[in-house]
Amino acid sequence: MNWINFEYYFGFVLLFWLLGIIALIISYKKNSAIHIANILFFIGWGILISFVVKLWIQLDRPPMRTLGETRLWYSAFIPLIGFITFFRWRYKWFLAYSICMSALFLVINYLNPEAQSKTLMPALQSVWFIPHVLVYLFAYAVLSASCIVAMKGVYDLRKKLLKTSTIALADNLVYIGFSFLTLGLLFGALWAKEAWGHYWTWDPKEVWAFLTWMGYLIYIHYRYFHPNKSKQALYILSVAFIILLVCWFGVNYLPVANNSVHTYTQ
Amino acid sequence: MTKQKQHNLWETPWGYVESFIIGIGLMIAGFAIEISASSISALTIKFPYNLIILLSYCALLFVAYKWFSNVQLIRWLSKVPAAISSITLVTIMVLIMGIIPQAPSDNNFVNLLGLNHITTNWAFLLILLVFLTNLGLVTIKRLLQFKASNLGFILNHLGLFIALTAGLLGSGDLQRLTIETRESQPSWIALDEHNHQVELPFAFYLNDFEIENYAPKLALVDNETGKLHFNEGKNLYLIEKGNSYEFGDFQIEVKDYLESSGRIGDKYAAVNEIGSPPAALVVVSQQNKTLVEGWISCGSFRAQPQSLKINDQISLVMTIPEAKKFSSDVSILTKEGEKINTLLEVNKPYKHEGWKIYQFSYDDTLGKWSNISILELVKDPWLPYIYIGIFMMIGGAIYMFWIGNKKLKPDNDELD
Ligand code: HEM
């Protein structure tokens, strides 16, 4: 009843990715190695996706309910973002980062085995469930990538090496991530109307989702108005990500948590 | 020589410092009103007054933009510093809402400033007004200078403006009632949020209420504290006949499972009566050595629960089954003598005469044997406008994703 054979999938994914990272490092000396790296990353990712599919079938419900399951989706999405940004902008470091992040989340899941109960409460049994959660996790994955870019930006800034391409990447990721965040928020509202009769109830999780949205809204407007003030923009982006983290993990620990319908527990 | 220009406070154009001074000043004024006047529920303006307010507000924004845009205040209100300051201050108010529970409080400070009812707090409403005014003015500006490349902007900003204003002003017209229906009995008296009776223009007749449960789960509990023993309750297994489960180094095998049972002596047998709970025959072993064998049951409103003691510290119990699905087969009887049959289920509301009817609850002490079903009725005449706003924003988000950040930014770091 555990995530059956997770260890095997996990082991193979990590093996392929480790080899991929080695190939990626070699590619700094010999450029063609990057193709091998990509193939290895992609095979590892394929194995991971097949595990997600298998888990879904085995649980008989979308595996999107517990924290461990959302971590699994996160591990599945973030390499995808790495691939996309790589093929569009050729950032090797970012590809490596996304693979490592994904691996980290797999390790966390490996260390916290979670047996899956199959129950899904009636309010969650809706056509909105999957799009809502998928869109949100995708947004989180992209936005946390933007945070890493921001951190690299701050570091480069210290060394007076900040390139406009770095902040442009942050902008691109924020625009993509924010549009998904908006979709997640709105799908949630439409769903809540069907399930509970009201689209917005200021439930604690909703409050924090709204705050996250507003954080990135500030970034977007600040960037639009002050395209040359990179430093402040990078700090805004970091703060926005902290709010996102509270929304994702922290709400359960706040005094308001006990009346939330969205906490990820039984 | 640097071309640094010195920007004095209140010298035009107003920048961030001025924006935050104005915003925070308004909020302080709002808190002052909270302290002096007793709290009002500011948003219970009903039709047609809310519509009149909305139309006048929009007209005011239009006039302000069209003929007074050279006035400093209006100019400020249609620029980004006002947007950023008001978005930030609204965020701070919502942050308070996200930290302080929005419920009656015994903290004097919280009560004094009304921090436990942010959505009707004057400070929040005043800063929200700046936020909306800013949003409205930029929307009008871009609408009047319409270009195809502004499409995304308009979908986002106008959509948000419509959704927010319709939601805020429409809340006065929102009606939310609950009604308790009993099997084989018509009901037409509902209750509103303040528990006042409301007579409906139609009646409900509950033909049947049904719950489908998941199987109960197995859990280990501490004999003394009664707390879940293993892995903080994360690892609970659905009981299935013939299956074995591992809890740490205990193996538990389910030899028999009865969905509906009665106790006979120290055994359980299949019976089918109201209030007969599920029961299971289990064998607990450790390192292939059988420790105990016996029956467990979660009990019901009628039957005692039964646990199985494994050792001095822990026992095996069965949890109360969770509902998988609950539904009411109801008939709606209209004054004209019409009879409409429908099946209400969570996530599957039914629309009737402007009301949306939801499966809401049931008698949870009786659980699956409940013979009442509680329905919720919601009437929200402003909903179509809120949906227009929401769908515009969905369009805006898709546009944003597609076009991304390709547009050139204005070169006016005018506040540097
Ligand atoms: C759905 C949420 C929002 C999104 C996606 C959004 C996005 C944007 C974008 C992308 C721009 C840059 C202009 C362009 O690309 O044409 C912009 C400008 C602007 N936004 Fe927003 N915004 C949102 C909400 C708001 C809110 C709530 C306010 C005000 C409180 C606001 C005020 C402004 C202002 C003042 C500008 C500058 C317009 C100009 O100078 O012409 N926006 N917004």
XYZ file of C-alpha atoms and ligand atoms in Angstrom:
725
model
C 0.000 0.000 0.000
C 3.030 2.260 0.042
C 4.015 4.048 -3.119
C 4.706 0.666 -4.610
C 8.271 0.243 -5.858
C 8.994 3.950 -5.519
C 12.584 3.005 -4.559
C 13.258 1.401 -7.934
C 11.863 4.241 -9.988
C 13.604 6.703 -7.727
C 16.937 4.890 -8.041
C 16.816 4.813 -11.824
C 15.744 8.425 -12.135
C 18.609 9.561 -9.913
C 21.089 7.384 -11.777
C 20.194 8.839 -15.164
C 20.207 12.351 -13.830
C 23.548 11.947 -12.124
C 25.070 10.754 -15.407
C 23.312 13.636 -17.123
C 24.843 16.163 -14.738
C 28.274 14.695 -15.383
C 27.689 15.020 -19.121
C 26.530 18.590 -18.583
C 29.714 19.449 -16.701
C 31.770 17.874 -19.491
C 29.851 19.976 -21.988
C 31.560 23.114 -20.660
C 34.752 21.674 -22.150
C 33.301 19.773 -25.061
C 30.071 21.295 -26.228
C 28.499 18.282 -27.905
C 28.200 16.469 -24.561
C 25.151 18.603 -23.831
C 23.117 16.431 -26.186
C 23.994 13.361 -24.173
C 23.130 15.209 -20.987
C 19.743 16.109 -22.382
C 18.998 12.576 -23.467
C 19.909 11.252 -20.030
C 17.800 13.896 -18.288
C 14.929 13.091 -20.561
C 15.063 9.333 -19.933
C 15.116 9.952 -16.174
C 12.168 12.277 -16.522
C 10.268 9.705 -18.560
C 10.713 7.135 -15.788
C 9.466 9.660 -13.255
C 6.375 10.435 -15.321
C 5.615 6.744 -15.692
C 5.700 6.462 -11.910
C 3.199 9.323 -11.587
C 0.918 7.607 -14.065
C 1.215 4.298 -12.268
C 0.508 5.878 -8.896
C -2.558 7.602 -10.305
C -3.937 4.312 -11.628
C -3.108 2.446 -8.461
C -4.686 5.016 -6.151
C -7.753 5.246 -8.291
C -7.799 9.004 -7.829
C -5.520 11.825 -8.967
C -2.446 11.823 -6.719
C -2.769 15.473 -5.769
C -4.000 15.429 -2.304
C -1.194 15.142 0.209
C 1.969 17.142 0.532
C 4.020 14.178 -0.663
C 1.914 13.905 -3.772
C 2.231 17.586 -4.556
C 5.996 17.257 -4.104
C 5.936 14.463 -6.643
C 4.191 16.670 -9.189
C 6.641 19.395 -8.467
C 9.504 17.014 -9.236
C 7.734 16.109 -12.450
C 7.192 19.696 -13.595
C 10.395 21.418 -12.807
C 12.580 19.482 -15.282
C 10.021 20.373 -17.936
C 10.633 24.045 -17.229
C 14.356 23.372 -17.366
C 13.946 21.769 -20.810
C 11.794 24.595 -22.135
C 14.076 27.376 -20.950
C 17.066 25.465 -22.236
C 15.667 25.031 -25.704
C 14.567 28.625 -25.850
C 17.392 30.487 -24.155
C 20.177 27.905 -23.758
C 20.829 28.338 -20.057
C 22.813 25.295 -18.985
C 23.061 26.310 -15.350
C 19.319 26.610 -15.186
C 18.795 23.162 -16.643
C 21.187 21.733 -14.052
C 19.403 23.616 -11.294
C 15.980 22.334 -12.309
C 17.199 18.742 -12.400
C 18.809 19.093 -8.975
C 15.665 20.682 -7.504
C 13.549 17.895 -8.849
C 15.952 15.316 -7.465
C 15.900 17.047 -4.095
C 12.130 16.742 -3.903
C 12.345 13.095 -4.856
C 14.832 12.535 -2.048
C 12.508 14.279 0.414
C 9.715 11.981 -0.672
C 11.979 8.983 -0.392
C 12.910 9.908 3.161
C 9.291 10.539 4.177
C 7.436 7.537 2.874
C 3.769 8.181 2.801
C 1.212 5.454 2.558
C -1.679 6.567 0.498
C -5.189 6.302 1.677
C -7.601 6.301 -1.173
C -10.270 8.521 0.276
C -11.178 11.761 -1.417
C -13.828 13.869 0.276
C -16.919 14.712 -1.767
C -16.058 18.384 -2.279
C -12.803 17.378 -3.962
C -14.529 15.075 -6.437
C -14.901 17.593 -9.203
C -13.781 18.196 -12.758
C -12.045 21.334 -11.470
C -9.777 19.443 -9.110
C -7.129 18.391 -11.602
C -6.830 21.610 -13.623
C -6.815 23.691 -10.454
C -4.017 21.765 -8.768
C -1.941 21.163 -11.886
C -2.039 24.780 -12.918
C -1.059 25.856 -9.413
C 1.834 23.461 -9.135
C 3.099 24.507 -12.514
C 2.921 28.143 -11.412
C 4.786 27.346 -8.196
C 7.459 25.500 -10.080
C 7.999 28.344 -12.565
C 7.920 31.003 -9.882
C 10.412 29.211 -7.695
C 12.625 29.021 -10.734
C 12.277 32.792 -11.031
C 13.355 33.087 -7.418
C 16.537 31.171 -8.132
C 17.181 33.522 -11.024
C 16.629 36.430 -8.645
C 19.139 34.974 -6.203
C 21.670 34.560 -8.961
C 20.898 38.136 -9.976
C 21.536 39.472 -6.477
C 24.784 37.529 -6.364
C 25.890 38.891 -9.743
C 24.903 42.345 -8.625
C 27.227 42.095 -5.625
C 30.019 41.169 -8.007
C 28.860 43.914 -10.385
C 28.334 41.343 -13.112
C 24.572 41.486 -13.513
C 23.590 40.938 -17.117
C 20.302 42.190 -18.523
C 19.701 38.681 -19.811
C 19.433 37.394 -16.237
C 16.688 39.780 -15.245
C 15.028 39.233 -18.603
C 14.871 35.542 -17.764
C 13.342 36.380 -14.390
C 10.736 38.519 -16.185
C 9.901 35.761 -18.631
C 9.470 33.230 -15.861
C 7.354 35.597 -13.783
C 5.059 36.335 -16.727
C 4.566 32.624 -17.388
C 4.264 31.728 -13.717
C 1.960 34.619 -12.924
C -0.416 33.793 -15.751
C -0.719 30.270 -14.374
C -1.139 31.597 -10.876
C -4.029 33.721 -12.117
C -5.597 30.720 -13.827
C -5.228 28.637 -10.670
C -6.840 31.334 -8.566
C -9.741 31.783 -10.964
C -10.319 28.062 -11.504
C -10.387 27.774 -7.732
C -13.047 30.482 -7.557
C -15.207 28.830 -10.219
C -14.882 25.493 -8.480
C -15.667 26.885 -5.041
C -18.885 28.300 -6.491
C -19.902 24.819 -7.639
C -18.854 23.042 -4.470
C -19.667 25.497 -1.692
C -21.900 28.073 -3.280
C -19.452 30.934 -3.051
C -16.495 31.801 -5.208
C -14.488 33.535 -2.533
C -14.739 33.109 1.228
C -11.422 34.478 2.492
C -10.508 31.056 3.750
C -6.891 31.174 5.072
C -5.489 29.311 2.100
C -7.354 31.646 -0.230
C -6.011 34.641 1.668
C -2.461 33.452 1.214
C -3.014 32.561 -2.426
C -4.287 36.086 -2.947
C -1.260 37.539 -1.152
C 1.062 35.526 -3.377
C -0.727 36.830 -6.429
C -0.443 40.418 -5.180
C 3.278 39.971 -4.482
C 3.967 39.115 -8.103
C 1.622 41.859 -9.252
C 3.861 44.366 -7.470
C 6.904 42.925 -9.228
C 5.293 43.137 -12.670
C 4.248 46.744 -12.238
C 7.524 47.770 -10.698
C 9.450 46.267 -13.595
C 7.195 47.951 -16.112
C 7.639 51.351 -14.577
C 11.306 51.107 -13.599
C 12.997 48.848 -16.098
C 16.403 50.019 -14.911
C 16.086 49.500 -11.194
C 17.147 45.877 -11.130
C 18.149 45.662 -7.507
C 14.806 46.635 -6.014
C 13.015 44.403 -8.506
C 15.139 41.435 -7.489
C 14.325 42.025 -3.828
C 10.605 42.294 -4.567
C 10.819 38.995 -6.394
C 12.482 37.321 -3.423
C 9.852 38.604 -0.989
C 7.063 37.454 -3.289
C 8.555 33.985 -3.232
C 8.640 33.948 0.564
C 4.902 34.670 0.556
C 4.444 31.840 -1.920
C 6.269 29.466 0.404
C 4.065 30.465 3.332
C 1.031 29.869 1.155
C 2.224 26.462 0.095
C 3.669 25.054 3.318
C 3.216 27.556 6.073
C -0.550 28.040 6.268
C -0.943 24.854 8.296
C 1.161 26.345 11.068
C -0.509 29.737 11.334
C -3.127 30.468 14.008
C -5.753 30.761 11.283
C -5.162 27.252 9.969
C -7.796 25.321 11.836
C -10.611 26.729 9.785
C -9.136 26.106 6.381
C -10.704 23.642 3.995
C -7.512 23.352 2.013
C -4.933 22.105 4.481
C -3.112 19.082 3.199
C -3.874 16.675 5.995
C -6.303 13.902 6.605
C 28.557 65.416 -13.554
C 25.564 63.248 -12.884
C 22.163 64.306 -14.034
C 20.700 63.445 -10.645
C 17.649 65.569 -10.059
C 16.604 66.301 -6.556
C 12.992 65.364 -5.974
C 11.384 67.236 -3.125
C 8.429 65.908 -1.270
C 5.102 66.886 -2.896
C 6.888 68.277 -5.903
C 5.091 66.979 -8.966
C 4.823 64.282 -10.125
C 4.127 62.538 -6.852
C 6.242 59.473 -6.349
C 6.357 56.554 -3.991
C 6.918 58.514 -0.801
C 3.892 60.694 -1.447
C 1.869 57.649 -2.543
C 2.594 55.800 0.659
C 1.962 58.897 2.771
C -1.456 59.291 1.155
C -2.254 55.596 1.418
C -1.154 55.192 5.016
C -2.873 58.464 5.924
C -6.145 57.103 4.551
C -5.681 53.901 6.479
C -5.044 55.792 9.707
C -8.229 57.738 9.056
C -9.980 54.410 8.498
C -8.727 53.026 11.784
C -9.820 56.229 13.504
C -13.326 55.665 12.184
C -13.141 52.043 13.410
C -12.175 53.257 16.876
C -14.731 56.024 17.174
C -17.757 54.692 15.359
C -18.884 51.234 16.213
C -18.358 48.822 13.349
C -20.823 48.890 10.568
C -21.261 46.301 7.921
C -20.468 48.708 5.158
C -21.279 46.402 2.305
C -24.934 45.729 2.733
C -26.082 48.260 0.191
C -28.969 46.722 -1.686
C -30.440 47.106 -5.131
C -30.990 49.649 -6.653
C -28.649 51.769 -4.512
C -25.602 49.622 -5.226
C -26.216 49.907 -8.955
C -26.614 53.680 -8.667
C -23.386 53.921 -6.691
C -21.552 51.783 -9.210
C -22.777 53.760 -12.209
C -21.993 57.092 -10.582
C -18.554 55.877 -9.582
C -17.784 54.818 -13.155
C -19.147 58.121 -14.487
C -17.020 59.983 -11.982
C -13.908 58.114 -13.071
C -14.671 58.879 -16.688
C -15.225 62.579 -16.065
C -12.111 62.739 -13.919
C -9.995 61.164 -16.603
C -11.519 63.014 -19.526
C -11.591 66.521 -18.199
C -9.481 66.657 -15.088
C -6.466 64.552 -15.960
C -4.209 67.539 -15.544
C -5.211 67.825 -11.910
C -2.332 66.497 -9.832
C -4.489 64.079 -7.840
C -5.982 62.460 -10.939
C -2.626 62.288 -12.644
C -1.181 60.561 -9.610
C -4.130 58.191 -9.435
C -3.538 56.949 -12.944
C 0.113 56.070 -12.527
C 2.139 53.156 -11.291
C 3.319 54.614 -7.938
C -0.291 54.832 -6.802
C -0.822 51.285 -8.084
C 2.182 49.888 -6.264
C 1.440 51.685 -3.017
C -2.218 50.674 -3.004
C -1.459 47.085 -4.034
C 1.139 46.930 -1.248
C -1.172 48.408 1.383
C -4.082 46.175 0.371
C -1.633 43.274 0.577
C -0.667 44.327 4.100
C -4.311 44.448 5.179
C -4.908 41.019 3.668
C -1.739 39.821 5.385
C -3.328 40.805 8.700
C -6.364 38.805 7.665
C -4.067 35.876 6.922
C -2.522 35.985 10.395
C -5.221 37.120 12.811
C -8.224 34.793 12.823
C -11.271 36.618 11.510
C -13.457 35.704 14.440
C -14.545 37.318 17.711
C -11.418 38.045 19.711
C -10.591 38.817 23.325
C -7.588 40.924 22.436
C -8.429 44.600 23.034
C -6.085 45.928 20.412
C -7.521 43.636 17.751
C -11.045 44.630 18.676
C -10.278 48.325 18.862
C -8.839 48.503 15.360
C -11.257 45.937 13.988
C -8.433 43.674 12.824
C -10.657 40.639 13.105
C -13.067 41.814 10.429
C -10.764 43.214 7.777
C -13.196 42.851 4.901
C -15.540 45.356 6.528
C -12.815 47.463 8.099
C -12.821 51.143 7.089
C -9.072 51.249 6.680
C -9.308 48.358 4.224
C -12.240 49.862 2.348
C -10.542 53.239 1.967
C -7.309 51.801 0.621
C -9.330 49.506 -1.623
C -11.005 52.610 -3.007
C -7.620 54.031 -4.038
C -6.774 50.650 -5.556
C -10.018 50.509 -7.548
C -9.832 54.127 -8.618
C -6.325 53.620 -9.913
C -7.370 50.453 -11.698
C -10.433 52.169 -13.166
C -8.531 55.227 -14.373
C -5.787 53.268 -16.177
C -8.412 51.069 -17.739
C -10.281 54.091 -19.086
C -7.024 55.558 -20.313
C -6.155 52.468 -22.324
C -9.703 51.974 -23.515
C -9.772 55.466 -24.924
C -6.465 54.962 -26.689
C -7.393 51.493 -27.856
C -4.760 49.555 -29.735
C -4.654 45.856 -30.498
C -1.551 45.536 -28.372
C -3.546 46.775 -25.395
C -5.867 43.800 -25.544
C -4.099 41.861 -22.804
C -3.928 44.934 -20.619
C -7.648 45.601 -21.007
C -8.666 41.995 -20.387
C -6.641 41.937 -17.169
C -7.422 45.350 -15.767
C -11.022 45.727 -16.900
C -11.764 42.127 -15.965
C -10.425 42.645 -12.469
C -12.278 45.949 -12.154
C -15.577 44.365 -13.176
C -15.141 41.299 -10.976
C -14.136 43.338 -7.941
C -16.791 46.035 -8.171
C -19.551 43.541 -8.956
C -18.407 41.327 -6.100
C -18.121 44.147 -3.578
C -21.285 46.037 -4.399
C -23.256 42.931 -5.238
C -22.671 41.340 -1.850
C -25.591 43.318 -0.456
C -27.943 41.453 -2.779
C -26.512 38.038 -2.051
C -28.958 35.724 -0.331
C -27.792 32.544 1.271
C -30.303 30.266 2.976
C -30.232 26.790 4.402
C -33.165 24.468 4.652
C -33.541 21.208 6.501
C -35.530 18.634 4.563
C -36.899 15.375 5.982
C -37.697 12.199 4.170
C -41.327 12.052 3.007
C -42.212 15.507 4.229
C -42.468 18.839 2.382
C -40.405 21.789 3.690
C -40.508 25.410 2.592
C -39.228 27.372 5.576
C -35.536 28.191 5.192
C -33.173 30.033 7.527
C -30.964 32.975 6.584
C -27.483 33.718 7.953
C -28.957 35.240 11.102
C -31.249 32.268 11.643
C -34.346 34.224 10.640
C -37.057 32.209 8.969
C -37.667 32.841 5.304
C -40.612 31.408 3.418
C -39.662 30.042 0.002
C -41.917 30.319 -3.059
C -41.525 26.561 -3.538
C -41.245 23.514 -1.318
C -38.793 20.637 -1.143
C -39.840 17.065 -0.734
C -37.001 14.728 0.179
C -37.597 11.375 -1.469
C -34.393 9.794 -0.327
C -31.086 10.726 1.231
C -28.145 8.473 0.557
C -24.566 8.235 1.688
C -21.951 6.084 0.128
C -19.040 5.537 2.514
C -15.455 4.573 2.011
C -14.364 1.500 3.905
C -13.195 2.379 7.422
C -9.475 2.513 8.129
C -7.166 0.693 10.488
C -5.210 2.672 13.047
C -2.996 2.033 16.037
C -3.724 4.129 19.107
C -1.977 4.687 22.383
C -3.887 2.938 25.189
C -3.463 5.806 27.631
C -3.716 8.966 25.579
C -5.921 7.610 22.819
C -3.698 9.356 20.303
C -2.876 7.827 16.945
C 0.298 5.937 17.476
C 1.887 5.436 14.113
C 3.342 8.127 11.906
C 0.994 10.900 13.118
C -2.016 9.397 11.507
C -0.637 9.620 8.007
C -0.500 5.897 7.546
C -4.043 4.708 7.830
C -5.140 1.857 5.650
C -8.527 1.254 4.155
C -9.798 -2.085 5.351
C -10.252 -4.710 2.694
C -11.036 -8.346 3.300
C -8.086 -10.661 2.724
C -5.490 -7.904 2.722
C -2.526 -7.602 5.068
C -0.976 -4.358 6.168
C 2.263 -3.405 7.805
C 2.449 -0.981 10.698
C 6.098 -0.710 11.620
C 6.979 -4.316 12.457
C 3.400 -5.438 13.088
C 1.567 -7.302 10.352
C -2.159 -7.076 10.384
C -4.287 -9.385 8.332
C -7.979 -8.783 7.738
C -9.617 -12.198 7.788
C -13.152 -11.011 7.482
C -14.915 -7.727 6.919
C -18.624 -7.020 7.387
C -19.974 -3.746 6.149
C -22.985 -3.896 8.377
C -22.825 -6.059 11.455
C -24.162 -6.767 14.913
C -22.431 -8.079 17.957
C -23.359 -11.552 19.150
C -21.440 -12.570 22.272
C -17.849 -11.681 21.480
C -18.290 -12.159 17.755
C -19.860 -10.067 15.019
C -22.260 -11.329 12.370
C -23.782 -9.751 9.314
C -27.019 -7.954 10.128
C -28.719 -5.178 8.296
C -30.418 -2.801 10.664
C -30.384 0.901 11.207
C -27.238 1.696 13.139
C -25.392 -1.542 12.492
C -21.698 -0.623 12.125
C -18.943 -2.236 10.079
C -16.718 -4.788 11.812
C -13.587 -6.752 10.903
C -11.866 -9.866 12.131
C -8.127 -9.208 12.283
C -4.974 -11.076 13.161
C -1.994 -9.145 14.476
C 1.431 -10.715 14.235
C 5.019 -9.688 14.741
C 7.910 -11.449 13.013
C 5.476 -14.113 11.771
C 4.350 -14.864 15.320
C 0.656 -14.339 15.948
C 0.052 -11.963 18.838
C -3.710 -11.560 18.959
C -6.767 -12.263 16.894
C -10.138 -10.630 17.364
C -12.922 -8.375 16.160
C -12.796 -4.613 15.837
C -15.583 -2.222 15.008
C -15.898 1.546 14.788
C -19.341 1.512 16.378
C -22.204 3.799 15.458
C -24.731 6.029 17.194
C -26.244 2.813 18.450
C -23.406 0.328 18.872
C -20.314 0.497 21.069
C -16.979 0.618 19.274
C -14.685 -2.363 19.736
C -10.892 -2.149 19.798
C -8.272 -4.871 19.985
C -5.510 -4.589 22.562
C -2.155 -5.582 21.089
C 0.015 -4.962 24.146
C 0.147 -2.663 27.176
C 0.863 0.388 25.099
C -1.162 0.084 21.936
C -4.454 -1.105 20.539
C -5.800 -1.559 17.081
C -8.940 0.409 16.206
C -11.205 0.967 13.258
C -11.883 4.594 12.289
C -15.319 5.917 11.465
C -15.772 5.612 7.692
C -15.523 8.786 5.638
C -18.272 9.774 3.258
C -17.471 9.172 -0.376
C -20.578 10.685 -1.784
C -23.821 11.994 -0.383
C -26.845 12.872 -2.357
C -30.469 13.863 -1.957
C -33.191 12.772 -4.286
C -35.602 15.705 -3.977
C -38.717 16.998 -5.647
C -39.258 20.721 -5.936
C -42.956 21.573 -5.651
C -43.912 24.925 -7.145
C -46.904 27.096 -6.281
C -48.322 26.286 -9.720
C -48.444 22.630 -8.734
C -45.471 21.615 -10.825
C -43.150 18.909 -9.548
C -39.491 18.825 -10.552
C -37.339 15.842 -9.609
C -33.628 16.239 -9.207
C -30.657 14.585 -7.585
C -28.511 16.986 -5.550
C -24.947 16.087 -4.850
C -21.833 17.894 -3.646
C -20.342 19.693 -6.638
C -23.572 19.205 -8.574
C -25.927 22.035 -7.668
C -29.279 22.585 -9.362
C -30.627 25.880 -10.692
C -34.203 26.881 -10.054
C -35.837 30.324 -10.399
C -32.592 32.215 -9.888
C -31.600 30.072 -6.937
C -28.727 27.652 -6.973
C -29.492 24.700 -4.730
C -26.618 22.813 -3.111
C -26.356 19.604 -1.158
C -24.981 21.045 2.067
C -25.058 18.681 5.001
C -26.917 15.977 6.900
C -27.306 14.733 10.432
C -23.766 13.577 11.059
C -24.530 11.944 14.387
C -26.654 9.472 12.448
C -24.216 9.405 9.538
C -25.319 7.033 6.868
C -28.709 6.540 8.525
C -29.525 10.246 8.481
C -33.104 10.839 7.370
C -32.642 14.548 6.993
C -30.692 16.419 4.398
C -29.681 20.058 4.662
C -29.732 22.040 1.449
C -28.261 25.433 0.778
C -29.881 27.984 -1.502
C -27.857 30.832 -2.948
C -29.155 33.723 -5.003
C -26.561 36.077 -6.384
C -27.984 38.359 -9.060
C -24.580 39.928 -9.726
C -22.923 36.626 -10.499
C -23.045 36.967 -14.311
C -21.021 40.186 -14.095
C -18.500 38.598 -11.776
C -18.167 35.762 -14.260
C -17.678 38.191 -17.125
C -14.809 39.707 -15.140
C -13.359 36.305 -14.294
C -13.504 35.098 -17.886
C -11.876 38.306 -19.117
C -9.059 37.700 -16.658
C -8.729 34.108 -17.814
C -8.377 35.500 -21.325
C -5.864 38.028 -20.016
C -3.814 35.308 -18.338
C -3.725 33.232 -21.508
C -2.710 36.316 -23.493
C 0.013 37.032 -20.965
C 1.325 33.493 -21.210
C 1.296 33.585 -24.993
C 2.745 37.005 -25.608
C 4.923 36.974 -22.521
C 7.093 39.908 -21.793
C 7.939 40.872 -25.337
C 6.594 44.389 -25.215
C 9.027 47.207 -24.798
C 8.890 48.968 -21.512
C 8.534 52.747 -21.449
C 11.787 54.502 -21.029
C 10.489 56.842 -18.408
C 12.199 56.163 -15.151
C 10.842 59.550 -14.406
C 11.085 59.204 -10.661
C 14.749 58.325 -10.476
C -5.004 41.007 -13.229
C -4.078 41.646 -12.649
C -3.106 42.551 -13.343
C -2.239 42.259 -14.357
C -2.040 40.910 -15.027
C -1.560 43.463 -14.685
C -0.582 43.570 -15.649
C -0.052 44.759 -16.080
C 0.929 44.881 -17.097
C 1.508 43.698 -17.873
C 1.212 46.189 -17.254
C 2.210 46.795 -18.224
C 1.488 47.498 -19.322
C 1.423 46.754 -20.606
O 2.027 45.703 -20.763
O 0.703 47.244 -21.510
C 0.405 46.920 -16.323
C 0.378 48.290 -16.194
C -0.304 48.966 -15.208
N -1.122 48.407 -14.258
Fe -1.559 46.461 -14.068
N -2.001 44.465 -13.868
C -2.951 43.940 -13.026
C -3.619 44.599 -12.039
C -3.471 45.940 -11.750
C -4.042 46.611 -10.610
C -4.845 45.914 -9.528
C -3.686 47.923 -10.692
C -4.013 49.047 -9.764
C -4.326 49.008 -8.533
C -2.905 48.088 -11.884
C -2.376 49.275 -12.328
C -1.565 49.413 -13.429
C -1.026 50.668 -13.885
C -1.257 52.033 -13.241
C -0.251 50.386 -15.012
C 0.497 51.381 -15.896
C -0.399 51.693 -17.038
C 0.117 52.829 -17.880
O 1.034 53.505 -17.452
O -0.451 53.000 -18.954
N -2.768 46.855 -12.511
N -0.343 46.013 -15.604
